[in-house]
PDB file of C-alpha atoms in Angstrom:
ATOM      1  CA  UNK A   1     156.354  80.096 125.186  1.00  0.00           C
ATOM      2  CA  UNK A   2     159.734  78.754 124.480  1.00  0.00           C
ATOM      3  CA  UNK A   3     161.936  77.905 127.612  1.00  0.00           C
ATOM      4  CA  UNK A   4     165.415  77.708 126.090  1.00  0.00           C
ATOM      5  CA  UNK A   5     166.950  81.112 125.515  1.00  0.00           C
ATOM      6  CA  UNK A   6     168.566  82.373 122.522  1.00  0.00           C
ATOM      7  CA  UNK A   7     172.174  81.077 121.890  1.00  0.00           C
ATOM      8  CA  UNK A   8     173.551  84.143 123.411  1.00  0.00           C
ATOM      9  CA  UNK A   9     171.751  83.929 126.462  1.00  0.00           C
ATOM     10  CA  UNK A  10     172.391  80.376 127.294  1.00  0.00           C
ATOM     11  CA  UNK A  11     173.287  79.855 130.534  1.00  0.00           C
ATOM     12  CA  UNK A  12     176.482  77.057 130.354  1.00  0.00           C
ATOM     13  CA  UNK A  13     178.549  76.464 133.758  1.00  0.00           C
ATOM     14  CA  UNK A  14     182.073  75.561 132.707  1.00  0.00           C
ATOM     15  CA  UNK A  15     183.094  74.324 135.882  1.00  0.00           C
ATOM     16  CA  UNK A  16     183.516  70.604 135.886  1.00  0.00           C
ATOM     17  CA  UNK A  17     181.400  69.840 138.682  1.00  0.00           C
ATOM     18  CA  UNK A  18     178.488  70.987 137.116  1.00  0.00           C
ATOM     19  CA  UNK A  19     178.239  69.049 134.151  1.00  0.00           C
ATOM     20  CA  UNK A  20     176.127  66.054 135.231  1.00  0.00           C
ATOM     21  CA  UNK A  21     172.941  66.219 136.196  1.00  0.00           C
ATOM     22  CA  UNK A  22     173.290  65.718 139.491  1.00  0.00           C
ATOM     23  CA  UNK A  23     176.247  68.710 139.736  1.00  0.00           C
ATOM     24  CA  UNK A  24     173.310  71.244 138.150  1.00  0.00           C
ATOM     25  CA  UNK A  25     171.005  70.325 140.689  1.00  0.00           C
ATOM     26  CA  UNK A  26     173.188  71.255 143.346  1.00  0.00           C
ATOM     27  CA  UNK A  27     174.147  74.151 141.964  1.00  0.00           C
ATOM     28  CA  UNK A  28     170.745  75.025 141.366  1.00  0.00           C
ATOM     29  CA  UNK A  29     169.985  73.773 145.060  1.00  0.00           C
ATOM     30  CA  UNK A  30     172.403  76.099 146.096  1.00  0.00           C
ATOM     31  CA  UNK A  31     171.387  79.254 144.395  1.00  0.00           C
ATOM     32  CA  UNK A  32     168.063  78.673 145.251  1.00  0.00           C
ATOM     33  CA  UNK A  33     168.977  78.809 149.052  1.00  0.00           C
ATOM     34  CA  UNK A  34     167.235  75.668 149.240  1.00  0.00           C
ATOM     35  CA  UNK A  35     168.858  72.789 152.284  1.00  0.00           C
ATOM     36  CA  UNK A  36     168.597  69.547 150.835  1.00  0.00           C
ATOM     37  CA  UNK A  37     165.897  68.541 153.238  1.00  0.00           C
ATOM     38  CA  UNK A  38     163.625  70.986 152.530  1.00  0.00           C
ATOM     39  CA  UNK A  39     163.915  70.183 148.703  1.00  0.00           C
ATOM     40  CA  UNK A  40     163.423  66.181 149.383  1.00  0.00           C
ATOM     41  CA  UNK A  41     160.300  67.627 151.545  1.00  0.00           C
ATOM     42  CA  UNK A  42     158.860  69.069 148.723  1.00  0.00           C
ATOM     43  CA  UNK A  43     159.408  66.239 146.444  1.00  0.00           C
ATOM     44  CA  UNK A  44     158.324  63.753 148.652  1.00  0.00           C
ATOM     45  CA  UNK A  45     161.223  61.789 148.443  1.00  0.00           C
ATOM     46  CA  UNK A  46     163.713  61.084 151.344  1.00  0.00           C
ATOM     47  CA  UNK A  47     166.653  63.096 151.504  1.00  0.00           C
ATOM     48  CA  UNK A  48     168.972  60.324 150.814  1.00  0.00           C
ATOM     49  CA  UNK A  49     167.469  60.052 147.427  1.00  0.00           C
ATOM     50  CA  UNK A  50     168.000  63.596 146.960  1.00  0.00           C
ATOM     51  CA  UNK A  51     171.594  63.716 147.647  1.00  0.00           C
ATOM     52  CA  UNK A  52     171.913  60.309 145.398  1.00  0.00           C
ATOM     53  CA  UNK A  53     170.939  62.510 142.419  1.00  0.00           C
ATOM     54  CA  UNK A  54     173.298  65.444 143.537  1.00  0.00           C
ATOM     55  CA  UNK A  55     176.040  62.758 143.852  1.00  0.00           C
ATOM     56  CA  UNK A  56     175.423  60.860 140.038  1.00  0.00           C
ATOM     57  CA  UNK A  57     174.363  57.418 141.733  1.00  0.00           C
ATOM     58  CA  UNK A  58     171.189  57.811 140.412  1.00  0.00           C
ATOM     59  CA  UNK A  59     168.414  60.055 138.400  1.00  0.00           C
ATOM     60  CA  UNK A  60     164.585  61.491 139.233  1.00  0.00           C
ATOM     61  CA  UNK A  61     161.966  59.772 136.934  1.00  0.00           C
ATOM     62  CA  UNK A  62     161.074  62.280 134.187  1.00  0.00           C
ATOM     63  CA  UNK A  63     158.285  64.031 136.612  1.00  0.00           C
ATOM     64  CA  UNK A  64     160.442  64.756 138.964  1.00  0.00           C
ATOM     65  CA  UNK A  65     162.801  66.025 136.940  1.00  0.00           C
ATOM     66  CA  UNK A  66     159.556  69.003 136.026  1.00  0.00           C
ATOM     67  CA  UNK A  67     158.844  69.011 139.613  1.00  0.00           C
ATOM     68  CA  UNK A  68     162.699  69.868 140.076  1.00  0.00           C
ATOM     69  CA  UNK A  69     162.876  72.121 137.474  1.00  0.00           C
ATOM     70  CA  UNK A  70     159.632  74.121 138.919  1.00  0.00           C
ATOM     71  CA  UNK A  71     160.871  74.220 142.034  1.00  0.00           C
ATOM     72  CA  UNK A  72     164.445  75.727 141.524  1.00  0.00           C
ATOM     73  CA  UNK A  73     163.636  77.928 138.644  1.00  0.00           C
ATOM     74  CA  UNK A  74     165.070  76.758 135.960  1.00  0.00           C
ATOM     75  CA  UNK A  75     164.635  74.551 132.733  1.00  0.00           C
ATOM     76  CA  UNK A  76     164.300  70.840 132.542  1.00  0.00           C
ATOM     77  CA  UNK A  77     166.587  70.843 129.598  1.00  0.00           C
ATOM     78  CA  UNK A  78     169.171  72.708 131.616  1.00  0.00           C
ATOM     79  CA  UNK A  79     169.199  70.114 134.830  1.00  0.00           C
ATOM     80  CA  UNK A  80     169.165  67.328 131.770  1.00  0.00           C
ATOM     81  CA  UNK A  81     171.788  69.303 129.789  1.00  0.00           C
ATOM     82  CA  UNK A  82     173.639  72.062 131.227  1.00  0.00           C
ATOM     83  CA  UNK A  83     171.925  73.846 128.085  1.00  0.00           C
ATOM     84  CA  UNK A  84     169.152  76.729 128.519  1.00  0.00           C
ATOM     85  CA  UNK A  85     168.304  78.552 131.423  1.00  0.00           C
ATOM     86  CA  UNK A  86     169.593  77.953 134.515  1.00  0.00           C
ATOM     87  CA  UNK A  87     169.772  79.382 138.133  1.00  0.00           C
ATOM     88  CA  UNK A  88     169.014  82.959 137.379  1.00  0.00           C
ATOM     89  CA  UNK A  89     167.380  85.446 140.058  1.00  0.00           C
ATOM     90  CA  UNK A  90     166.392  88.144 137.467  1.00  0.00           C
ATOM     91  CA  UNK A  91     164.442  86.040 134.864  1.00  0.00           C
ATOM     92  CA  UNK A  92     160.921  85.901 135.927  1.00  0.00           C
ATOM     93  CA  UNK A  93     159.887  84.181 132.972  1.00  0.00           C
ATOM     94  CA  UNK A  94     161.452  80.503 133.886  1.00  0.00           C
ATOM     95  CA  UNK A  95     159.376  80.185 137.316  1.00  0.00           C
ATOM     96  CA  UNK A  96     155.705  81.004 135.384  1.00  0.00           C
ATOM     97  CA  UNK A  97     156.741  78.672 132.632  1.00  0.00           C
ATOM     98  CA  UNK A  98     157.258  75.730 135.436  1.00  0.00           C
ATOM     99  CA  UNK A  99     154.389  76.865 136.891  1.00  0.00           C
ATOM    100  CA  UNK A 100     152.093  76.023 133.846  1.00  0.00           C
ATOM    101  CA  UNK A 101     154.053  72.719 133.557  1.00  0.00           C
ATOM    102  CA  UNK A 102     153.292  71.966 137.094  1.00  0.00           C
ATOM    103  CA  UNK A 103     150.015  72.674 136.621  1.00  0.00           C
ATOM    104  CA  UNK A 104     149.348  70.723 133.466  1.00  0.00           C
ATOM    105  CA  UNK A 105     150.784  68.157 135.300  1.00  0.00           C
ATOM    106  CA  UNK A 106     148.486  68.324 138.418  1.00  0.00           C
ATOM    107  CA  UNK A 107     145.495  68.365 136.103  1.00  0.00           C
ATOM    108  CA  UNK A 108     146.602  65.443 134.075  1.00  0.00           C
ATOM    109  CA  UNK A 109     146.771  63.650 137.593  1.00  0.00           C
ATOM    110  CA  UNK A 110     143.441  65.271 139.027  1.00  0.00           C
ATOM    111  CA  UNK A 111     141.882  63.616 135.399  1.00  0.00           C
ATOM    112  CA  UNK A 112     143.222  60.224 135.876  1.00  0.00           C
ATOM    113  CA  UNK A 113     141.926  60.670 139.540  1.00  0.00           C
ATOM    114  CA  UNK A 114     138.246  61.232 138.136  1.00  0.00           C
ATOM    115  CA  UNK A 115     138.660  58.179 135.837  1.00  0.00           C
ATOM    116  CA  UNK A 116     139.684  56.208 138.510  1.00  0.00           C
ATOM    117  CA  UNK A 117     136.932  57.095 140.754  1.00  0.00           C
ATOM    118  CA  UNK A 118     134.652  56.562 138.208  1.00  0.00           C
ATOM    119  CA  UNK A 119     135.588  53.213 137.316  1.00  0.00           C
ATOM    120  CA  UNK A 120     135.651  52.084 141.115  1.00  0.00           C
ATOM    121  CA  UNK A 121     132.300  53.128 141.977  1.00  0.00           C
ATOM    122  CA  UNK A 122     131.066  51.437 138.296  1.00  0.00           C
ATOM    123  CA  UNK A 123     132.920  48.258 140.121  1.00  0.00           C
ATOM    124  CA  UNK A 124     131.039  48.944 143.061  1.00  0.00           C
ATOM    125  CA  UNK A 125     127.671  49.485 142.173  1.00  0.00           C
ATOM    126  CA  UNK A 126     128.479  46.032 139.567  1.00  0.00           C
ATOM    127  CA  UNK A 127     128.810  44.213 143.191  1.00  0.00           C
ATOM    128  CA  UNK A 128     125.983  45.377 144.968  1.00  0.00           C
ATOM    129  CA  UNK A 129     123.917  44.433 141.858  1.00  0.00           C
ATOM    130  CA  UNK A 130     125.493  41.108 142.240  1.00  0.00           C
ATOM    131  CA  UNK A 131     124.820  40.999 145.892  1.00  0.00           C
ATOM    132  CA  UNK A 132     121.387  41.845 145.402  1.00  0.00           C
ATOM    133  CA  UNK A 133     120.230  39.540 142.599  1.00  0.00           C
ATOM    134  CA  UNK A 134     122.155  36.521 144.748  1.00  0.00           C
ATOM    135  CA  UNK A 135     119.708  38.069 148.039  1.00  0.00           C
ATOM    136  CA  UNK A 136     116.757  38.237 146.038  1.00  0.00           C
ATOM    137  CA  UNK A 137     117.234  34.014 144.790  1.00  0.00           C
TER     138      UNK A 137
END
């Protein structure tokens, strides 16, 4: 499923403000009827980090930038670049699309979770092995 919409569907904001990254997330922000708070809640980032994106005095690592996009409803390429689909209340099709991102993303995490579980209790069970050949001298 392609997220960016045909040429003639692109959704472009013109007005100045909202041509930096941080101006399309708070005009996404604000379409979404989202406060700032509840957004940084979401996140799990503090609100002033939030509002530093909104204000261009910094940018969300790449996953946040899915987790942002997910959340509002619209495309990571539009918060990156103004271009493809952005705050829209009648396209469904956005909000399933960051859905399977988000989820592909929670898997990829719940994997590396298993591997690291794994190779703790190998480390584990390697020091009680220890512990009980130095018990048994």
């Amino acid at each position: 499923m392609d997220i960016l919409m045909p040429r003639d569907r692109m959704n472009l904001f013109p007005d100045a403000s909202d041509d930096t990254l941080g101006g399309r997330l708070s005009a996404a922000r604000d379409t979404a009827g989202i406060s700032p708070d509840a957004l940084a809640d979401q996140l799990g980032v503090p609100c002033e980090t939030l509002l530093e994106w909104e204000a261009d005095r910094s940018e969300p690592l790449p996953t946040r930038l899915l987790n942002l996009a997910g959340i509002l409803g619209v495309s990571p390429m539009w918060l990156m670049t103004g271009v493809g689909l952005g705050p829209d209340d009648h396209d469904r099709k956005l909000p399933l699309e960051a859905m399977r991102l988000q989820l592909a993303h929670l898997d990829q995490l719940h994997q590396e979770c298993g591997r690291l579980i794994k190779s703790l209790a190998r480390q584990i069970a390697c020091y009680e092995e220890n512990d009980e050949d130095l018990g048994s001298r």
